[in-house]
Amino acid sequence: RIPFLRDLLPTQTEIKAVVDYDGTDDRLVPAELWFRQIANIKRIEVKVKVMQTMAMLKVEANSVMESLRLLTRVCNQVMDSEKLQDLLAMVLAIGNIMNEGTRGGRAAGFKFDSLLKLTQTKSTDGTTTVLDYLVTLYVGKDQRETLNLMADFPSVQTASRMLLSDLVSEVDSIKQSLEQCKMELKDLERDSEGPKPKKFNSKPK
């Protein structure tokens, strides 16, 4: 029920109307009676937001942590994959052969966006791509299993649907909610202390 409590709060116009009303309660509808009960509560919207944070914090934090664990798991799967290492080494070797005699003919590595060119760069016949040649090469060596990268990355499909920007936003939202809770706690402590007595400077006559 708490997530919907904020929608039940009165507007400033509604609060003013019930505060200014000087008739009897039996002429008020339940919603107006509710507004009258909470009209004098300080920072009511903030308090409701704090209640929502307290109710949902564990669920939201667990959701973020599960997403982070999934990303960590996939990253480890990628880093530990011997098949991927073998394929990338072969791509580098093929690239160096194709670029032999040029400045890029003895490269020690390549950027990941270069992998997009595997389907774009074609042989002299204009039909076979580098990716086609790569597949043919492994099939010819009876190493089809090396091409089955999905076996090494069982969680990659789920992780591919996640956006880091969404995760960052969720973490920021949780941090902001917690900061609001801290600020409200300080305000409650000040409210409980009451107004500080005024100090008067007394001068001897």
mmCIF file of C-alpha atoms in Angstrom:
data_model
loop_
_atom_site.group_PDB
_atom_site.id
_atom_site.type_symbol
_atom_site.label_atom_id
_atom_site.label_comp_id
_atom_site.label_asym_id
_atom_site.label_seq_id
_atom_site.Cartn_x
_atom_site.Cartn_y
_atom_site.Cartn_z
ATOM 1 C CA ARG A 1 0.000 0.000 0.000
ATOM 2 C CA ILE A 2 2.860 2.386 0.745
ATOM 3 C CA PRO A 3 3.902 2.850 -2.931
ATOM 4 C CA PHE A 4 0.428 4.284 -3.632
ATOM 5 C CA LEU A 5 0.246 6.460 -0.515
ATOM 6 C CA ARG A 6 1.819 9.416 -2.275
ATOM 7 C CA ASP A 7 -1.078 9.517 -4.737
ATOM 8 C CA LEU A 8 -3.495 9.976 -1.807
ATOM 9 C CA LEU A 9 -1.858 13.138 -0.519
ATOM 10 C CA PRO A 10 -3.860 16.350 -0.872
ATOM 11 C CA THR A 11 -2.773 19.309 -2.960
ATOM 12 C CA GLN A 12 -2.059 22.673 -1.369
ATOM 13 C CA THR A 13 -5.457 23.901 -2.572
ATOM 14 C CA GLU A 14 -7.214 20.950 -0.910
ATOM 15 C CA ILE A 15 -5.299 21.458 2.346
ATOM 16 C CA LYS A 16 -6.234 25.145 2.430
ATOM 17 C CA ALA A 17 -9.883 24.269 1.825
ATOM 18 C CA VAL A 18 -10.112 21.843 4.778
ATOM 19 C CA VAL A 19 -8.089 24.126 7.062
ATOM 20 C CA ASP A 20 -10.368 27.074 6.317
ATOM 21 C CA TYR A 21 -13.507 24.962 6.773
ATOM 22 C CA ASP A 22 -15.207 25.793 10.091
ATOM 23 C CA GLY A 23 -18.220 23.483 9.862
ATOM 24 C CA THR A 24 -18.811 20.115 11.513
ATOM 25 C CA ASP A 25 -17.014 16.940 10.495
ATOM 26 C CA ASP A 26 -20.243 15.125 9.633
ATOM 27 C CA ARG A 27 -20.517 17.273 6.507
ATOM 28 C CA LEU A 28 -17.096 16.160 5.236
ATOM 29 C CA VAL A 29 -16.519 13.160 2.983
ATOM 30 C CA PRO A 30 -13.880 10.545 4.015
ATOM 31 C CA ALA A 31 -11.233 12.065 1.748
ATOM 32 C CA GLU A 32 -11.707 15.500 3.329
ATOM 33 C CA LEU A 33 -11.517 14.000 6.815
ATOM 34 C CA TRP A 34 -8.262 12.333 5.797
ATOM 35 C CA PHE A 35 -6.915 15.649 4.501
ATOM 36 C CA ARG A 36 -7.829 17.350 7.782
ATOM 37 C CA GLN A 37 -6.015 14.665 9.793
ATOM 38 C CA ILE A 38 -2.731 15.119 7.938
ATOM 39 C CA ALA A 39 -2.949 18.844 7.170
ATOM 40 C CA ASN A 40 -0.631 19.827 10.031
ATOM 41 C CA ILE A 41 2.022 17.140 9.512
ATOM 42 C CA LYS A 42 5.307 18.793 8.567
ATOM 43 C CA ARG A 43 6.924 17.703 5.311
ATOM 44 C CA ILE A 44 4.263 15.075 4.693
ATOM 45 C CA GLU A 45 5.404 14.393 1.122
ATOM 46 C CA VAL A 46 8.992 13.835 2.234
ATOM 47 C CA LYS A 47 7.867 11.524 5.023
ATOM 48 C CA VAL A 48 5.841 9.444 2.585
ATOM 49 C CA LYS A 49 8.841 9.266 0.234
ATOM 50 C CA VAL A 50 10.978 8.059 3.146
ATOM 51 C CA MET A 51 8.399 5.392 3.938
ATOM 52 C CA GLN A 52 8.468 4.287 0.301
ATOM 53 C CA THR A 53 12.254 4.089 0.391
ATOM 54 C CA MET A 54 12.190 2.000 3.558
ATOM 55 C CA ALA A 55 9.594 -0.340 2.063
ATOM 56 C CA MET A 56 11.289 -0.794 -1.323
ATOM 57 C CA LEU A 57 14.998 -0.382 -0.544
ATOM 58 C CA LYS A 58 15.755 -4.069 -0.047
ATOM 59 C CA VAL A 59 13.923 -5.095 -3.226
ATOM 60 C CA GLU A 60 15.546 -2.376 -5.344
ATOM 61 C CA ALA A 61 19.025 -2.973 -3.920
ATOM 62 C CA ASN A 62 18.730 -6.726 -4.490
ATOM 63 C CA SER A 63 17.641 -6.096 -8.095
ATOM 64 C CA VAL A 64 20.666 -3.886 -8.773
ATOM 65 C CA MET A 65 23.027 -6.345 -7.078
ATOM 66 C CA GLU A 66 21.639 -9.234 -9.126
ATOM 67 C CA SER A 67 22.220 -7.249 -12.332
ATOM 68 C CA LEU A 68 25.779 -6.421 -11.279
ATOM 69 C CA ARG A 69 26.442 -10.059 -10.409
ATOM 70 C CA LEU A 70 25.172 -11.078 -13.842
ATOM 71 C CA LEU A 71 27.466 -8.584 -15.589
ATOM 72 C CA THR A 72 30.418 -9.740 -13.493
ATOM 73 C CA ARG A 73 29.643 -13.370 -14.338
ATOM 74 C CA VAL A 74 29.489 -12.641 -18.081
ATOM 75 C CA CYS A 75 32.720 -10.606 -17.968
ATOM 76 C CA ASN A 76 34.469 -13.515 -16.245
ATOM 77 C CA GLN A 77 33.064 -15.944 -18.832
ATOM 78 C CA VAL A 78 34.455 -13.772 -21.642
ATOM 79 C CA MET A 79 37.865 -13.352 -20.007
ATOM 80 C CA ASP A 80 38.187 -17.077 -19.251
ATOM 81 C CA SER A 81 37.061 -18.344 -22.671
ATOM 82 C CA GLU A 82 39.886 -20.218 -24.402
ATOM 83 C CA LYS A 83 37.741 -20.479 -27.546
ATOM 84 C CA LEU A 84 37.434 -16.718 -27.798
ATOM 85 C CA GLN A 85 41.173 -16.267 -27.231
ATOM 86 C CA ASP A 86 41.897 -18.766 -30.007
ATOM 87 C CA LEU A 87 39.467 -17.064 -32.419
ATOM 88 C CA LEU A 88 40.841 -13.595 -31.700
ATOM 89 C CA ALA A 89 44.403 -14.834 -32.208
ATOM 90 C CA MET A 90 43.354 -16.294 -35.566
ATOM 91 C CA VAL A 91 41.662 -13.031 -36.573
ATOM 92 C CA LEU A 92 44.877 -11.161 -35.734
ATOM 93 C CA ALA A 93 46.958 -13.626 -37.766
ATOM 94 C CA ILE A 94 44.642 -13.347 -40.790
ATOM 95 C CA GLY A 95 44.685 -9.548 -40.507
ATOM 96 C CA ASN A 96 48.483 -9.480 -40.471
ATOM 97 C CA ILE A 97 48.618 -11.735 -43.555
ATOM 98 C CA MET A 98 46.164 -9.509 -45.422
ATOM 99 C CA ASN A 99 48.137 -6.396 -44.432
ATOM 100 C CA GLU A 100 51.563 -7.901 -45.119
ATOM 101 C CA GLY A 101 53.924 -5.303 -46.511
ATOM 102 C CA THR A 102 51.975 -2.419 -45.008
ATOM 103 C CA ARG A 103 52.309 -0.555 -41.707
ATOM 104 C CA GLY A 104 49.552 -2.734 -40.232
ATOM 105 C CA GLY A 105 51.173 -6.018 -41.251
ATOM 106 C CA ARG A 106 52.804 -6.771 -37.919
ATOM 107 C CA ALA A 107 50.126 -5.688 -35.502
ATOM 108 C CA ALA A 108 50.249 -7.035 -31.955
ATOM 109 C CA GLY A 109 46.539 -6.465 -31.466
ATOM 110 C CA PHE A 110 43.424 -4.778 -32.806
ATOM 111 C CA LYS A 111 40.424 -2.789 -31.641
ATOM 112 C CA PHE A 112 37.187 -4.652 -31.026
ATOM 113 C CA ASP A 113 35.300 -2.487 -33.515
ATOM 114 C CA SER A 114 37.572 -3.997 -36.175
ATOM 115 C CA LEU A 115 35.618 -7.235 -35.766
ATOM 116 C CA LEU A 116 32.759 -5.572 -37.637
ATOM 117 C CA LYS A 117 34.941 -5.639 -40.746
ATOM 118 C CA LEU A 118 34.962 -9.458 -40.735
ATOM 119 C CA THR A 119 31.656 -9.425 -42.595
ATOM 120 C CA GLN A 120 32.567 -6.435 -44.775
ATOM 121 C CA THR A 121 36.020 -7.297 -46.086
ATOM 122 C CA LYS A 122 35.779 -9.676 -49.048
ATOM 123 C CA SER A 123 38.235 -11.723 -51.081
ATOM 124 C CA THR A 124 39.094 -11.038 -54.720
ATOM 125 C CA ASP A 125 36.087 -13.097 -55.858
ATOM 126 C CA GLY A 126 33.832 -10.568 -54.130
ATOM 127 C CA THR A 127 31.741 -13.216 -52.378
ATOM 128 C CA THR A 128 33.812 -14.722 -49.560
ATOM 129 C CA THR A 129 34.179 -12.568 -46.453
ATOM 130 C CA VAL A 130 36.880 -12.873 -43.826
ATOM 131 C CA LEU A 131 34.263 -14.378 -41.510
ATOM 132 C CA ASP A 132 33.388 -16.998 -44.144
ATOM 133 C CA TYR A 133 37.076 -17.871 -44.495
ATOM 134 C CA LEU A 134 37.475 -18.067 -40.714
ATOM 135 C CA VAL A 135 34.567 -20.503 -40.384
ATOM 136 C CA THR A 136 35.831 -22.606 -43.306
ATOM 137 C CA LEU A 137 39.261 -22.722 -41.716
ATOM 138 C CA TYR A 138 38.003 -24.139 -38.405
ATOM 139 C CA VAL A 139 35.614 -26.557 -40.082
ATOM 140 C CA GLY A 140 38.470 -27.802 -42.278
ATOM 141 C CA LYS A 141 40.572 -28.451 -39.173
ATOM 142 C CA ASP A 142 37.621 -30.302 -37.592
ATOM 143 C CA GLN A 143 37.423 -27.670 -34.845
ATOM 144 C CA ARG A 144 33.760 -26.715 -35.132
ATOM 145 C CA GLU A 145 33.444 -26.646 -31.351
ATOM 146 C CA THR A 146 35.744 -23.617 -31.218
ATOM 147 C CA LEU A 147 33.086 -21.666 -33.114
ATOM 148 C CA ASN A 148 30.452 -22.457 -30.483
ATOM 149 C CA LEU A 149 31.135 -19.448 -28.259
ATOM 150 C CA MET A 150 27.649 -19.544 -26.750
ATOM 151 C CA ALA A 151 28.677 -22.604 -24.787
ATOM 152 C CA ASP A 152 31.253 -20.428 -23.005
ATOM 153 C CA PHE A 153 28.863 -17.501 -22.499
ATOM 154 C CA PRO A 154 25.582 -19.033 -21.208
ATOM 155 C CA SER A 155 24.487 -15.741 -19.618
ATOM 156 C CA VAL A 156 25.389 -13.371 -22.425
ATOM 157 C CA GLN A 157 21.896 -13.228 -23.979
ATOM 158 C CA THR A 158 20.355 -12.015 -20.728
ATOM 159 C CA ALA A 159 23.174 -9.545 -20.116
ATOM 160 C CA SER A 160 22.936 -8.152 -23.664
ATOM 161 C CA ARG A 161 19.461 -6.797 -22.888
ATOM 162 C CA MET A 162 20.782 -4.722 -20.004
ATOM 163 C CA LEU A 163 21.852 -1.091 -20.341
ATOM 164 C CA LEU A 164 24.620 0.256 -18.133
ATOM 165 C CA SER A 165 22.945 3.663 -18.231
ATOM 166 C CA ASP A 166 19.836 2.120 -16.626
ATOM 167 C CA LEU A 167 21.920 0.536 -13.876
ATOM 168 C CA VAL A 168 23.683 3.822 -13.180
ATOM 169 C CA SER A 169 20.317 5.589 -12.988
ATOM 170 C CA GLU A 170 18.977 2.988 -10.544
ATOM 171 C CA VAL A 171 22.031 3.324 -8.296
ATOM 172 C CA ASP A 172 21.799 7.129 -8.400
ATOM 173 C CA SER A 173 18.094 6.953 -7.537
ATOM 174 C CA ILE A 174 18.813 4.757 -4.507
ATOM 175 C CA LYS A 175 21.585 7.106 -3.359
ATOM 176 C CA GLN A 176 19.299 10.130 -3.668
ATOM 177 C CA SER A 177 16.533 8.370 -1.736
ATOM 178 C CA LEU A 178 18.928 7.454 1.070
ATOM 179 C CA GLU A 179 20.231 11.008 1.201
ATOM 180 C CA GLN A 180 16.656 12.254 1.528
ATOM 181 C CA CYS A 181 16.136 9.819 4.421
ATOM 182 C CA LYS A 182 19.208 11.212 6.184
ATOM 183 C CA MET A 183 18.028 14.780 5.723
ATOM 184 C CA GLU A 184 14.557 13.964 7.054
ATOM 185 C CA LEU A 185 16.095 12.248 10.084
ATOM 186 C CA LYS A 186 18.036 15.419 10.872
ATOM 187 C CA ASP A 187 14.872 17.495 10.465
ATOM 188 C CA LEU A 188 12.987 15.169 12.830
ATOM 189 C CA GLU A 189 15.752 15.521 15.410
ATOM 190 C CA ARG A 190 15.528 19.296 15.151
ATOM 191 C CA ASP A 191 11.733 19.133 15.453
ATOM 192 C CA SER A 192 12.007 17.066 18.626
ATOM 193 C CA GLU A 193 14.409 19.553 20.177
ATOM 194 C CA GLY A 194 11.926 22.371 19.722
ATOM 195 C CA PRO A 195 12.795 26.020 19.128
ATOM 196 C CA LYS A 196 15.990 27.204 20.730
ATOM 197 C CA PRO A 197 15.536 29.882 23.397
ATOM 198 C CA LYS A 198 16.553 33.373 22.397
ATOM 199 C CA LYS A 199 19.681 34.782 23.929
ATOM 200 C CA PHE A 200 19.572 38.259 25.421
ATOM 201 C CA ASN A 201 22.591 40.362 26.096
ATOM 202 C CA SER A 202 22.271 41.786 29.629
ATOM 203 C CA LYS A 203 24.412 44.817 30.335
ATOM 204 C CA PRO A 204 25.036 45.972 33.907
ATOM 205 C CA LYS A 205 23.660 49.400 34.680
#
